[in-house]
Short mmCIF file of C-alpha atoms (C1' of nucleotides) in Angstrom, two decimals:
data_model
loop_
_atom_site.label_atom_id
_atom_site.label_comp_id
_atom_site.label_asym_id
_atom_site.label_seq_id
_atom_site.Cartn_x
_atom_site.Cartn_y
_atom_site.Cartn_z
CA MET R 4 36.26 1.19 39.40
CA ARG R 5 35.21 0.29 35.92
CA GLN R 6 34.77 3.19 33.57
CA ILE R 7 31.44 3.59 31.85
CA SER R 8 31.27 4.71 28.26
CA PRO R 9 29.02 7.77 28.09
CA TYR R 10 28.51 7.28 24.36
CA ILE R 11 27.66 3.63 23.87
CA SER R 12 24.68 1.81 25.24
CA VAL R 13 22.82 -1.37 24.52
CA ASP R 14 19.08 -1.85 24.51
CA CYS R 15 17.62 -5.31 24.95
CA VAL R 16 14.30 -6.29 23.52
CA LEU R 17 13.50 -9.27 25.68
CA PHE R 18 10.75 -11.34 24.10
CA GLY R 19 8.79 -13.82 26.14
CA TYR R 20 5.97 -16.19 25.45
CA ASN R 21 3.27 -16.74 28.02
CA GLY R 22 1.46 -19.64 26.41
CA SER R 23 -0.66 -17.59 24.09
CA GLU R 24 0.89 -14.29 23.20
CA LEU R 25 4.27 -12.87 22.35
CA GLU R 26 5.31 -10.52 25.10
CA VAL R 27 8.09 -8.06 25.65
CA LEU R 28 9.68 -6.87 28.84
CA ILE R 29 8.87 -3.26 29.62
CA VAL R 30 10.06 -1.19 32.56
CA ASP R 31 8.31 1.77 34.07
CA ARG R 32 10.17 5.03 34.12
CA THR R 33 8.98 7.35 36.86
CA LEU R 34 10.35 10.56 38.22
CA LYS R 35 8.95 12.59 41.11
CA ASP R 36 9.10 16.31 41.46
CA ASP R 37 11.54 17.02 44.28
CA ASN R 38 9.13 19.21 46.18
CA SER R 39 5.61 18.17 45.42
CA ASP R 40 6.14 14.45 45.17
CA GLU R 41 4.08 14.62 42.02
CA LEU R 42 5.03 12.26 39.17
CA ILE R 43 6.55 14.36 36.45
CA ILE R 44 7.58 11.39 34.35
CA ASN R 45 5.55 8.22 34.22
CA ASP R 46 6.12 6.25 31.08
CA ARG R 47 7.78 3.09 29.84
CA THR R 48 11.00 1.92 28.20
CA LEU R 49 12.78 -1.18 27.06
CA THR R 50 15.68 -2.36 29.14
CA GLY R 51 19.14 -1.12 28.38
CA ASN R 52 22.30 0.18 29.87
CA HIS R 53 25.58 1.82 29.15
CA VAL R 54 28.59 -0.25 28.22
CA TYR R 55 31.79 -0.36 30.23
CA GLU R 56 34.83 0.90 28.40
CA ASP R 57 36.53 -2.49 28.59
CA GLU R 58 33.43 -4.54 27.84
CA THR R 59 32.13 -5.88 24.56
CA ILE R 60 28.64 -4.85 23.62
CA GLU R 61 27.56 -8.49 23.74
CA ASP R 62 28.78 -8.75 27.32
CA ALA R 63 26.97 -5.57 28.18
CA ALA R 64 23.75 -6.95 26.77
CA TYR R 65 24.21 -10.21 28.69
CA ARG R 66 24.84 -8.18 31.80
CA VAL R 67 21.59 -6.28 31.38
CA LEU R 68 19.74 -9.55 30.95
CA PHE R 69 21.42 -11.19 33.88
CA ASP R 70 20.62 -8.27 36.17
CA LEU R 71 17.07 -8.46 35.01
CA THR R 72 16.39 -12.14 34.98
CA GLY R 73 19.19 -13.92 36.77
CA LEU R 74 19.56 -16.01 33.63
CA ASP R 75 23.00 -16.26 32.10
CA SER R 76 22.56 -18.30 28.96
CA VAL R 77 19.73 -16.73 27.11
CA PHE R 78 19.55 -16.42 23.37
CA LEU R 79 20.84 -13.00 22.38
CA GLU R 80 21.48 -11.43 19.01
CA GLN R 81 22.42 -7.99 17.82
CA PHE R 82 19.95 -6.69 15.25
CA LYS R 83 20.42 -3.00 14.56
CA THR R 84 22.09 0.15 15.81
CA PHE R 85 20.25 3.37 16.50
CA ALA R 86 22.20 6.57 16.42
CA ASN R 87 19.96 9.37 15.28
CA PRO R 88 21.29 12.60 16.80
CA ASP R 89 17.76 13.46 17.94
CA ARG R 90 16.90 10.14 19.47
CA LEU R 91 17.08 11.38 23.07
CA LYS R 92 15.85 14.91 22.53
CA ARG R 93 12.21 14.74 23.58
CA PRO R 94 11.53 16.77 26.74
CA ASN R 95 10.88 13.81 29.04
CA ASP R 96 13.98 12.06 27.80
CA GLN R 97 16.12 15.14 28.33
CA LEU R 98 14.77 15.53 31.83
CA TRP R 99 15.40 11.88 32.60
CA LEU R 100 19.00 12.09 31.43
CA GLN R 101 19.60 15.14 33.61
CA ARG R 102 18.12 13.54 36.68
CA THR R 103 20.09 10.34 36.20
CA ASN R 104 23.34 12.28 36.00
CA ARG R 105 24.00 11.98 32.34
CA ASN R 106 24.77 14.67 29.84
CA PRO R 107 21.55 15.33 27.96
CA ASP R 108 23.48 16.78 25.03
CA ALA R 109 25.68 13.76 24.53
CA ARG R 110 25.05 11.71 21.44
CA ILE R 111 24.47 8.16 22.58
CA VAL R 112 24.66 5.33 20.11
CA THR R 113 22.65 2.35 21.17
CA VAL R 114 23.08 -1.13 19.82
CA GLY R 115 19.86 -3.11 19.77
CA PHE R 116 19.82 -6.75 20.86
CA TYR R 117 16.89 -9.06 21.10
CA SER R 118 16.54 -12.05 23.39
CA LEU R 119 14.18 -14.92 23.80
CA VAL R 120 13.14 -16.52 27.08
CA ALA R 121 10.26 -18.52 28.41
CA THR R 122 8.28 -15.94 30.35
CA ASP R 123 7.87 -18.06 33.44
CA LYS R 124 11.60 -18.51 33.87
CA VAL R 125 12.00 -14.91 34.81
CA LYS R 126 11.68 -13.24 38.14
CA LEU R 127 11.36 -9.57 37.58
CA ILE R 128 13.58 -7.09 39.34
CA TRP R 129 15.63 -4.35 37.84
CA LYS R 130 17.28 -1.53 39.65
CA GLY R 131 14.27 -0.98 41.81
CA ARG R 132 12.16 -0.22 38.78
CA ASN R 133 8.86 -1.84 38.05
CA VAL R 134 9.19 -4.46 35.33
CA ASN R 135 6.37 -6.14 33.43
CA TRP R 136 5.69 -8.50 30.59
CA VAL R 137 3.47 -6.74 28.10
CA PRO R 138 1.93 -8.38 25.03
CA VAL R 139 3.65 -6.91 22.00
CA LYS R 140 0.29 -5.86 20.58
CA GLU R 141 -0.51 -3.88 23.70
CA VAL R 142 2.71 -1.96 24.06
CA GLY R 143 1.77 1.67 23.82
CA GLU R 144 4.07 4.61 23.44
CA LEU R 145 7.56 4.11 24.79
CA ALA R 146 10.21 6.59 25.76
CA PHE R 147 13.27 7.48 23.68
CA ASP R 148 13.17 5.75 20.28
CA HIS R 149 12.13 2.50 21.88
CA ASN R 150 9.02 1.94 19.76
CA GLU R 151 11.21 1.96 16.69
CA ILE R 152 13.71 -0.37 18.35
CA LEU R 153 10.93 -2.79 19.27
CA GLN R 154 9.51 -2.80 15.75
CA GLU R 155 12.90 -3.52 14.23
CA ALA R 156 13.51 -6.32 16.71
CA LEU R 157 10.18 -7.86 15.84
CA LYS R 158 10.94 -7.64 12.14
CA THR R 159 14.24 -9.38 12.68
CA LEU R 160 12.67 -12.08 14.84
CA ARG R 161 9.95 -12.77 12.28
CA LEU R 162 12.51 -13.29 9.60
CA ARG R 163 15.04 -15.18 11.70
CA ILE R 164 12.68 -17.93 12.82
CA LYS R 165 12.35 -18.94 9.20
CA TYR R 166 15.99 -19.99 9.13
CA GLU R 167 17.05 -20.88 12.55
CA PRO R 168 15.47 -23.04 15.18
CA ILE R 169 15.33 -20.44 17.91
CA THR R 170 11.64 -20.65 18.73
CA PHE R 171 12.48 -23.27 21.37
CA GLU R 172 14.09 -20.52 23.38
CA LEU R 173 10.63 -19.16 24.12
CA LEU R 174 9.43 -22.46 25.57
CA PRO R 175 10.22 -24.60 28.60
CA GLU R 176 12.88 -27.21 27.97
CA LYS R 177 10.23 -29.86 27.33
CA PHE R 178 7.38 -28.68 25.17
CA THR R 179 4.53 -29.98 23.07
CA LEU R 180 4.12 -29.54 19.36
CA THR R 181 1.05 -27.43 19.90
CA GLN R 182 3.05 -25.08 22.07
CA LEU R 183 5.68 -24.86 19.38
CA GLN R 184 3.07 -24.14 16.74
CA ASN R 185 1.55 -21.47 18.96
CA VAL R 186 4.90 -19.73 19.18
CA TYR R 187 5.12 -19.41 15.41
CA GLU R 188 1.54 -18.23 15.29
CA ALA R 189 2.14 -15.67 18.02
CA ILE R 190 5.24 -14.28 16.34
CA TRP R 191 3.75 -14.11 12.88
CA GLY R 192 0.23 -13.29 13.95
CA ILE R 193 -1.28 -15.93 11.69
CA GLU R 194 -2.79 -19.38 12.06
CA LEU R 195 -1.09 -22.52 10.85
CA ASP R 196 -2.62 -25.85 9.93
CA LYS R 197 -1.91 -28.42 12.61
CA ARG R 198 -1.33 -31.38 10.33
CA ASN R 199 0.86 -29.51 7.89
CA PHE R 200 2.84 -28.01 10.72
CA ARG R 201 3.55 -31.45 12.15
CA LYS R 202 4.58 -32.85 8.80
CA LYS R 203 7.13 -30.10 8.47
CA ILE R 204 8.34 -30.51 12.04
CA ALA R 205 8.79 -34.22 11.46
CA ARG R 206 11.58 -33.44 9.01
CA MET R 207 13.57 -31.60 11.66
CA LYS R 208 15.88 -34.21 13.09
CA TYR R 209 16.92 -31.96 15.94
CA LEU R 210 13.50 -32.16 17.53
CA ILE R 211 13.71 -35.14 19.84
CA THR R 212 10.59 -36.98 20.92
CA LEU R 213 10.62 -37.90 24.58
CA ASP R 214 8.89 -40.87 26.19
CA GLU R 215 7.10 -38.44 28.44
CA LYS R 216 3.68 -36.93 28.23
CA GLN R 217 1.96 -33.92 29.68
CA THR R 218 0.23 -34.55 32.98
CA GLY R 219 -2.68 -32.88 34.65
CA VAL R 220 -4.42 -31.70 31.52
CA ALA R 221 -8.10 -32.29 31.02
CA HIS R 222 -7.66 -33.81 27.61
CA LYS R 223 -5.50 -36.33 25.85
CA PRO R 224 -2.00 -35.56 27.10
CA ALA R 225 0.49 -34.42 24.48
CA ARG R 226 3.92 -35.93 23.92
CA LEU R 227 6.87 -33.86 24.99
CA TYR R 228 9.80 -32.86 22.82
CA VAL R 229 13.21 -31.30 23.37
CA PHE R 230 15.45 -29.38 21.01
CA SER R 231 18.87 -30.92 20.47
CA ARG R 232 21.42 -28.27 19.66
CA GLU R 233 23.94 -31.00 19.04
CA VAL R 234 21.87 -32.63 16.32
CA TYR R 235 21.07 -29.24 14.86
CA THR R 236 24.71 -28.22 14.62
CA LYS R 237 25.64 -31.51 13.00
CA THR R 238 22.88 -31.59 10.44
CA LYS R 239 22.39 -27.98 9.50
CA LYS R 240 23.11 -27.02 5.94
CA GLU R 241 25.86 -24.67 5.04
CA LEU R 242 24.21 -21.37 5.99
CA PHE R 243 21.00 -22.21 4.09
CA ASP R 244 19.93 -23.77 0.88
CA PHE R 245 20.58 -21.77 -2.21
CA THR R 246 17.54 -21.18 -4.27
CA ILE R 247 16.73 -17.80 -5.63
CA MET Q 19 32.77 24.01 11.31
CA ARG Q 20 30.99 20.74 11.81
CA GLN Q 21 32.03 18.76 14.81
CA ILE Q 22 33.23 15.21 14.26
CA SER Q 23 32.29 12.47 16.66
CA PRO Q 24 35.50 10.82 17.88
CA TYR Q 25 33.58 7.72 18.99
CA ILE Q 26 31.32 6.79 16.10
CA SER Q 27 32.36 5.75 12.66
CA VAL Q 28 30.82 3.97 9.73
CA ASP Q 29 32.53 1.41 7.53
CA CYS Q 30 31.18 0.73 4.07
CA VAL Q 31 31.58 -2.59 2.38
CA LEU Q 32 31.06 -1.57 -1.22
CA PHE Q 33 30.35 -4.59 -3.36
CA GLY Q 34 30.73 -4.45 -7.10
CA TYR Q 35 30.30 -6.89 -9.92
CA ASN Q 36 32.66 -6.86 -12.86
CA GLY Q 37 30.87 -9.29 -15.14
CA SER Q 38 32.27 -12.43 -13.61
CA GLU Q 39 33.22 -11.99 -9.99
CA LEU Q 40 31.92 -10.30 -6.88
CA GLU Q 41 34.34 -7.58 -5.91
CA VAL Q 42 34.78 -5.28 -2.99
CA LEU Q 43 36.32 -1.85 -2.81
CA ILE Q 44 39.59 -1.82 -0.93
CA VAL Q 45 41.83 1.14 -0.18
CA ASP Q 46 45.53 1.07 0.42
CA ARG Q 47 46.77 2.37 3.72
CA THR Q 48 50.34 3.58 3.55
CA LEU Q 49 52.45 5.52 5.95
CA LYS Q 50 56.00 6.71 5.38
CA ASP Q 51 58.63 7.07 8.02
CA ASP Q 52 59.20 10.80 8.45
CA ASN Q 53 62.93 10.57 7.96
CA SER Q 54 63.74 7.64 5.78
CA ASP Q 55 60.76 7.80 3.44
CA GLU Q 56 60.45 4.08 3.99
CA LEU Q 57 56.94 2.61 4.09
CA ILE Q 58 56.20 1.64 7.66
CA ILE Q 59 52.58 0.80 6.98
CA ASN Q 60 51.46 -0.71 3.71
CA ASP Q 61 48.26 -2.62 4.02
CA ARG Q 62 44.61 -2.39 3.08
CA THR Q 63 41.27 -1.40 4.59
CA LEU Q 64 37.65 -1.03 3.73
CA THR Q 65 36.32 2.47 3.34
CA GLY Q 66 34.93 4.29 6.31
CA ASN Q 67 34.84 7.52 8.15
CA HIS Q 68 33.84 9.24 11.31
CA VAL Q 69 30.35 10.60 11.71
CA TYR Q 70 29.56 14.26 12.29
CA GLU Q 71 27.85 14.99 15.57
CA ASP Q 72 24.72 16.28 13.85
CA GLU Q 73 24.64 13.62 11.15
CA THR Q 74 22.79 10.33 11.06
CA ILE Q 75 24.91 7.25 10.51
CA GLU Q 76 23.06 6.59 7.25
CA ASP Q 77 24.01 10.05 5.99
CA ALA Q 78 27.58 9.45 7.04
CA ALA Q 79 27.66 6.22 5.07
CA TYR Q 80 26.15 7.92 2.02
CA ARG Q 81 28.74 10.64 2.37
CA VAL Q 82 31.58 8.11 2.35
CA LEU Q 83 30.15 6.53 -0.77
CA PHE Q 84 29.57 9.83 -2.47
CA ASP Q 85 33.13 10.96 -1.81
CA LEU Q 86 34.32 7.68 -3.18
CA THR Q 87 32.17 7.19 -6.22
CA GLY Q 88 30.37 10.43 -6.97
CA LEU Q 89 27.18 8.36 -6.85
CA ASP Q 90 24.41 9.58 -4.62
CA SER Q 91 21.70 6.99 -4.89
CA VAL Q 92 23.35 3.71 -4.27
CA PHE Q 93 21.81 0.84 -2.37
CA LEU Q 94 22.94 1.00 1.23
CA GLU Q 95 21.98 -1.01 4.27
CA GLN Q 96 23.22 -1.25 7.82
CA PHE Q 97 24.15 -4.80 8.73
CA LYS Q 98 26.07 -4.95 12.00
CA THR Q 99 27.93 -2.89 14.55
CA PHE Q 100 31.45 -3.63 15.67
CA ALA Q 101 32.55 -2.35 19.03
CA ASN Q 102 35.09 -4.71 20.49
CA PRO Q 103 37.34 -2.69 22.82
CA ASP Q 104 40.37 -4.28 21.16
CA ARG Q 105 39.34 -3.73 17.59
CA LEU Q 106 41.87 -0.98 16.92
CA LYS Q 107 44.65 -2.20 19.15
CA ARG Q 108 47.02 -3.93 16.75
CA PRO Q 109 50.34 -2.06 16.41
CA ASN Q 110 49.80 -0.84 12.85
CA ASP Q 111 46.35 0.37 13.69
CA GLN Q 112 47.56 2.23 16.76
CA LEU Q 113 50.30 3.87 14.73
CA TRP Q 114 47.86 4.84 12.03
CA LEU Q 115 45.48 6.44 14.51
CA GLN Q 116 48.30 8.45 16.03
CA ARG Q 117 49.56 9.68 12.70
CA THR Q 118 46.08 10.66 11.56
CA ASN Q 119 45.55 12.75 14.68
CA ARG Q 120 43.18 10.50 16.50
CA ASN Q 121 43.34 9.23 20.00
CA PRO Q 122 44.61 5.66 19.78
CA ASP Q 123 43.08 4.85 23.15
CA ALA Q 124 39.58 5.95 22.25
CA ARG Q 125 37.01 3.27 21.87
CA ILE Q 126 35.47 3.68 18.45
CA VAL Q 127 32.21 2.01 17.62
CA THR Q 128 31.79 1.41 13.94
CA VAL Q 129 28.52 0.70 12.23
CA GLY Q 130 28.89 -1.53 9.20
CA PHE Q 131 26.99 -0.77 6.01
CA TYR Q 132 27.09 -2.60 2.74
CA SER Q 133 26.40 -1.18 -0.67
CA LEU Q 134 25.93 -2.49 -4.15
CA VAL Q 135 27.05 -0.81 -7.36
CA ALA Q 136 27.88 -1.80 -10.89
CA THR Q 137 31.67 -1.73 -10.86
CA ASP Q 138 32.01 0.25 -14.06
CA LYS Q 139 29.89 3.10 -12.75
CA VAL Q 140 32.57 4.06 -10.32
CA LYS Q 141 35.53 6.32 -10.78
CA LEU Q 142 37.91 5.68 -8.00
CA ILE Q 143 39.26 8.49 -5.90
CA TRP Q 144 39.28 8.79 -2.17
CA LYS Q 145 41.23 11.27 -0.14
CA GLY Q 146 44.32 10.77 -2.25
CA ARG Q 147 44.44 7.12 -1.32
CA ASN Q 148 44.77 4.33 -3.81
CA VAL Q 149 41.47 2.56 -4.29
CA ASN Q 150 40.89 -0.76 -6.04
CA TRP Q 151 38.25 -3.30 -6.80
CA VAL Q 152 39.39 -6.63 -5.45
CA PRO Q 153 37.57 -9.92 -5.99
CA VAL Q 154 36.13 -10.97 -2.65
CA LYS Q 155 37.96 -14.29 -2.88
CA GLU Q 156 41.30 -12.55 -3.28
CA VAL Q 157 41.04 -10.09 -0.43
CA GLY Q 158 43.90 -10.90 1.87
CA GLU Q 159 44.46 -9.59 5.35
CA LEU Q 160 42.90 -6.24 6.08
CA ALA Q 161 43.66 -3.71 8.77
CA PHE Q 162 41.57 -3.16 11.91
CA ASP Q 163 38.74 -5.70 12.16
CA HIS Q 164 37.90 -5.25 8.51
CA ASN Q 165 38.13 -8.92 7.57
CA GLU Q 166 35.44 -9.67 10.08
CA ILE Q 167 33.34 -6.76 8.83
CA LEU Q 168 33.67 -8.00 5.26
CA GLN Q 169 32.65 -11.54 6.17
CA GLU Q 170 29.58 -10.33 8.04
CA ALA Q 171 28.61 -8.11 5.13
CA LEU Q 172 28.92 -11.02 2.75
CA LYS Q 173 26.81 -13.21 4.99
CA THR Q 174 24.11 -10.56 5.11
CA LEU Q 175 24.22 -10.07 1.35
CA ARG Q 176 23.92 -13.80 0.68
CA LEU Q 177 20.84 -14.01 2.80
CA ARG Q 178 19.27 -10.75 1.69
CA ILE Q 179 19.23 -11.56 -2.02
CA LYS Q 180 16.92 -14.45 -1.23
CA TYR Q 181 14.18 -12.02 -0.16
CA GLU Q 182 14.74 -8.79 -1.88
CA PRO Q 183 15.44 -7.95 -5.47
CA ILE Q 184 18.63 -6.04 -4.91
CA THR Q 185 20.90 -7.96 -7.26
CA PHE Q 186 19.98 -5.47 -10.00
CA GLU Q 187 21.97 -2.90 -8.11
CA LEU Q 188 25.11 -4.71 -9.18
CA LEU Q 189 24.26 -4.50 -12.87
CA PRO Q 190 23.89 -1.76 -15.46
CA GLU Q 191 20.37 -0.40 -15.76
CA LYS Q 192 19.68 -2.66 -18.72
CA PHE Q 193 20.92 -6.20 -18.30
CA THR Q 194 20.53 -9.69 -19.68
CA LEU Q 195 19.19 -12.67 -17.80
CA THR Q 196 22.56 -14.35 -18.04
CA GLN Q 197 24.17 -11.39 -16.32
CA LEU Q 198 21.55 -11.55 -13.61
CA GLN Q 199 22.12 -15.28 -13.15
CA ASN Q 200 25.87 -14.67 -12.97
CA VAL Q 201 25.35 -12.22 -10.14
CA TYR Q 202 23.57 -14.82 -8.04
CA GLU Q 203 26.25 -17.36 -8.89
CA ALA Q 204 29.03 -14.94 -7.97
CA ILE Q 205 27.47 -14.04 -4.63
CA TRP Q 206 26.66 -17.59 -3.63
CA GLY Q 207 29.65 -19.22 -5.29
CA ILE Q 208 27.52 -21.89 -6.93
CA GLU Q 209 26.17 -22.68 -10.38
CA LEU Q 210 22.52 -22.42 -11.27
CA ASP Q 211 20.63 -24.15 -14.06
CA LYS Q 212 19.84 -21.72 -16.85
CA ARG Q 213 16.38 -23.00 -17.68
CA ASN Q 214 15.24 -23.28 -14.10
CA PHE Q 215 16.61 -19.85 -13.31
CA ARG Q 216 14.60 -18.34 -16.15
CA LYS Q 217 11.43 -20.09 -15.13
CA LYS Q 218 11.75 -18.58 -11.71
CA ILE Q 219 12.60 -15.15 -13.06
CA ALA Q 220 9.55 -15.28 -15.31
CA ARG Q 221 7.36 -15.18 -12.22
CA MET Q 222 8.84 -11.88 -11.08
CA LYS Q 223 6.56 -9.26 -12.53
CA TYR Q 224 8.93 -6.45 -11.68
CA LEU Q 225 11.45 -7.63 -14.25
CA ILE Q 226 10.46 -5.79 -17.40
CA THR Q 227 11.44 -7.14 -20.79
CA LEU Q 228 12.63 -4.44 -23.16
CA ASP Q 229 12.32 -4.44 -26.93
CA GLU Q 230 16.07 -4.01 -27.11
CA LYS Q 231 18.84 -6.50 -27.58
CA GLN Q 232 22.52 -6.61 -26.93
CA THR Q 233 24.67 -5.36 -29.79
CA GLY Q 234 28.21 -6.10 -30.81
CA VAL Q 235 28.40 -9.59 -29.39
CA ALA Q 236 29.67 -12.50 -31.43
CA HIS Q 237 26.68 -14.68 -30.71
CA LYS Q 238 22.92 -14.47 -30.64
CA PRO Q 239 22.22 -11.16 -28.92
CA ALA Q 240 20.38 -11.39 -25.63
CA ARG Q 241 17.23 -9.49 -24.73
CA LEU Q 242 17.60 -6.69 -22.24
CA TYR Q 243 15.62 -6.28 -19.05
CA VAL Q 244 15.10 -3.55 -16.47
CA PHE Q 245 14.03 -3.73 -12.86
CA SER Q 246 10.87 -1.81 -12.05
CA ARG Q 247 10.89 -0.65 -8.47
CA GLU Q 248 7.38 0.60 -8.95
CA VAL Q 249 6.01 -2.79 -9.89
CA TYR Q 250 8.01 -4.40 -7.11
CA THR Q 251 6.63 -2.08 -4.46
CA LYS Q 252 3.08 -2.66 -5.65
CA THR Q 253 3.27 -6.40 -5.88
CA LYS Q 254 5.50 -7.38 -3.01
CA LYS Q 255 4.01 -9.46 -0.28
CA GLU Q 256 3.69 -8.24 3.24
CA LEU Q 257 7.29 -8.65 4.41
CA PHE Q 258 7.52 -12.22 3.10
CA ASP Q 259 5.42 -15.31 2.88
CA PHE Q 260 4.91 -17.13 6.11
CA THR Q 261 5.90 -20.73 5.98
CA ILE Q 262 7.93 -22.30 8.68
"C1'" DT U 8 -20.63 -38.54 29.55
"C1'" DC U 9 -18.83 -34.45 28.18
"C1'" DA U 10 -15.41 -30.99 27.01
"C1'" DA U 11 -10.95 -30.24 25.35
"C1'" DA U 12 -6.97 -30.73 22.89
"C1'" DA U 13 -3.96 -34.65 20.74
"C1'" DG U 14 -2.97 -37.04 16.98
"C1'" DT U 15 -3.25 -38.76 12.27
"C1'" DG U 16 -3.59 -39.45 6.09
"C1'" DT U 17 -4.89 -38.31 1.47
"C1'" DT U 18 -5.48 -35.51 -2.43
"C1'" DT U 19 -4.29 -31.68 -5.14
"C1'" DC U 20 -1.27 -28.18 -6.79
"C1'" DA U 21 2.94 -25.44 -7.25
"C1'" DG U 22 7.51 -25.17 -7.50
"C1'" DA U 23 12.26 -27.50 -7.72
"C1'" DT U 24 15.25 -30.31 -10.32
"C1'" DA U 25 17.30 -32.57 -14.11
"C1'" DC U 26 18.31 -32.50 -18.67
"C1'" DA U 27 19.62 -31.39 -24.67
"C1'" DC U 28 18.99 -29.08 -28.71
"C1'" DC U 29 18.42 -25.29 -32.17
"C1'" DC U 30 19.13 -20.09 -32.99
"C1'" DA U 31 21.32 -15.63 -34.17
"C1'" DT U 32 25.31 -13.18 -34.46
"C1'" DG U 33 30.44 -11.70 -35.41
"C1'" DT U 34 34.64 -13.22 -37.13
"C1'" DA V 16 31.68 -22.26 -41.57
"C1'" DC V 17 32.42 -22.04 -37.02
"C1'" DA V 18 32.52 -20.50 -32.32
"C1'" DT V 19 29.82 -18.39 -28.85
"C1'" DG V 20 26.34 -17.70 -25.77
"C1'" DG V 21 20.85 -17.15 -26.19
"C1'" DG V 22 16.81 -19.26 -25.68
"C1'" DT V 23 13.38 -22.91 -24.97
"C1'" DG V 24 10.02 -27.63 -22.85
"C1'" DT V 25 9.05 -31.86 -20.47
"C1'" DA V 26 9.02 -35.32 -17.00
"C1'" DT V 27 9.68 -36.35 -12.26
"C1'" DC V 28 9.80 -35.40 -7.51
"C1'" DT V 29 9.24 -32.85 -3.31
"C1'" DG V 30 6.94 -29.89 -0.45
"C1'" DA V 31 2.69 -26.78 0.44
"C1'" DA V 32 -2.13 -26.51 1.19
"C1'" DA V 33 -6.62 -27.95 2.21
"C1'" DC V 34 -9.36 -30.72 4.87
"C1'" DA V 35 -12.27 -34.27 9.28
"C1'" DC V 36 -12.37 -37.72 12.36
"C1'" DT V 37 -10.92 -40.71 16.39
"C1'" DT V 38 -8.40 -40.84 20.89
"C1'" DT V 39 -7.28 -39.87 25.62
"C1'" DT V 40 -7.67 -37.62 29.60
"C1'" DG V 41 -9.83 -34.81 33.81
"C1'" DA V 42 -13.87 -32.91 35.53
#
DNA sequence: TCAAAAGTGTTTCAGATACACCCATGT
DNA sequence: ACATGGGTGTATCTGAAACACTTTTGA
């Protein structure tokens, strides 16, 4: 029996893209009163879990994602660690810890990871809990310190896509340039000029044009593209270009 | 008596700048054999410490730095967490943990912070251990996983100075443009063109030109500048400019 | 034939790059 | 007087921004 670390957890901010908005995976947290069957907790959290004593935190995060999505090669990156001694001290959180057989007084350090998947790749099941994609803009109050974790993940994502071609992770394997542009727009919450966007994209050698086109759309079908990690790895500059 | 968390530590990568090279603070780790007085451990580490149970990790990192430097308002930023189950399992590290009354089998998660100070501001004392500034290029093998921690800190620093005016933290309050340029060069390990550097700097409103000049130098004395955090905060763009 | 998104080129402006000489000071 | 680093301007190129029309498909 693998030993669980009572002090270390990971939380995964799983971002998805549904074709128009940036979404995040949110799970419902409900608890019924033993006698009355009344809901005494009914709120929402990100996904996370404790880490096994002999497991790296990266593996733990992959495990959470695999349990959740069945996917085993998603993009995953650590972004920040949350360890405030009060982070689990709100009444509902204390109650939840008690009822799930954990020590509510323990100080749990959680390492935040964020992940990117195409929303439609994911079938949602997680430990019998109700799991939903929620547009980032519509996420209300979350349990624990999960609103803070989400905001930090978003901040990291917004910065990271400036340097690294990871936006593809939010799209199907074959995608159109408009879809790609929409991903940037959804993450940054701004609009980009189509022609300028395409000029910039044209410089990225790792975006491979396919001989295929969209089908079944009621307008001129768009060309499809794929991301070539191989070309990217070969051509990427040493870390980034140095200009102050 | 404050309770120490046996599972959470912070490690601080304290960067300094000596006028020509980027340096990092390194402490000697020595252990004598009880009988023979022979050194059985004689290697080097970064600075770090355990966290108190009621203390935030940021406060713990500030505490480490304060103990080390007497400075209480240094730049400090969390950059990554290291939690590999094997990270403290090398023989010297196991021995060290035993001799310093810690459980060598415990899994210790360490949160990495990096800090920036002007080297000459710091008087070096730390728990009776020998502390030295070492040029980053000349740091040899370190104990624990500290080489990895240092490399990650450096990577973060190299990226961060592209977005945020934190290079000033490595200089005296009043500095010359050449010193500032040298800081960028030292961190990135490249050379920059003097005239182009100054043109770029001229656009940064938060760099205030003083009416003072260098004294005691055997050449045309340079003008002195200060960084104005106030102007920076007022004029900085929302997070960063959005271009893909 | 209409609605919808795809796809495309030019002009203007800002910033990046490359490059060489005179100036003020201490010794 | 000389050695040392300070300080400055211009020309060229590359990328960013602004902007409108034709094309292809399904309904």
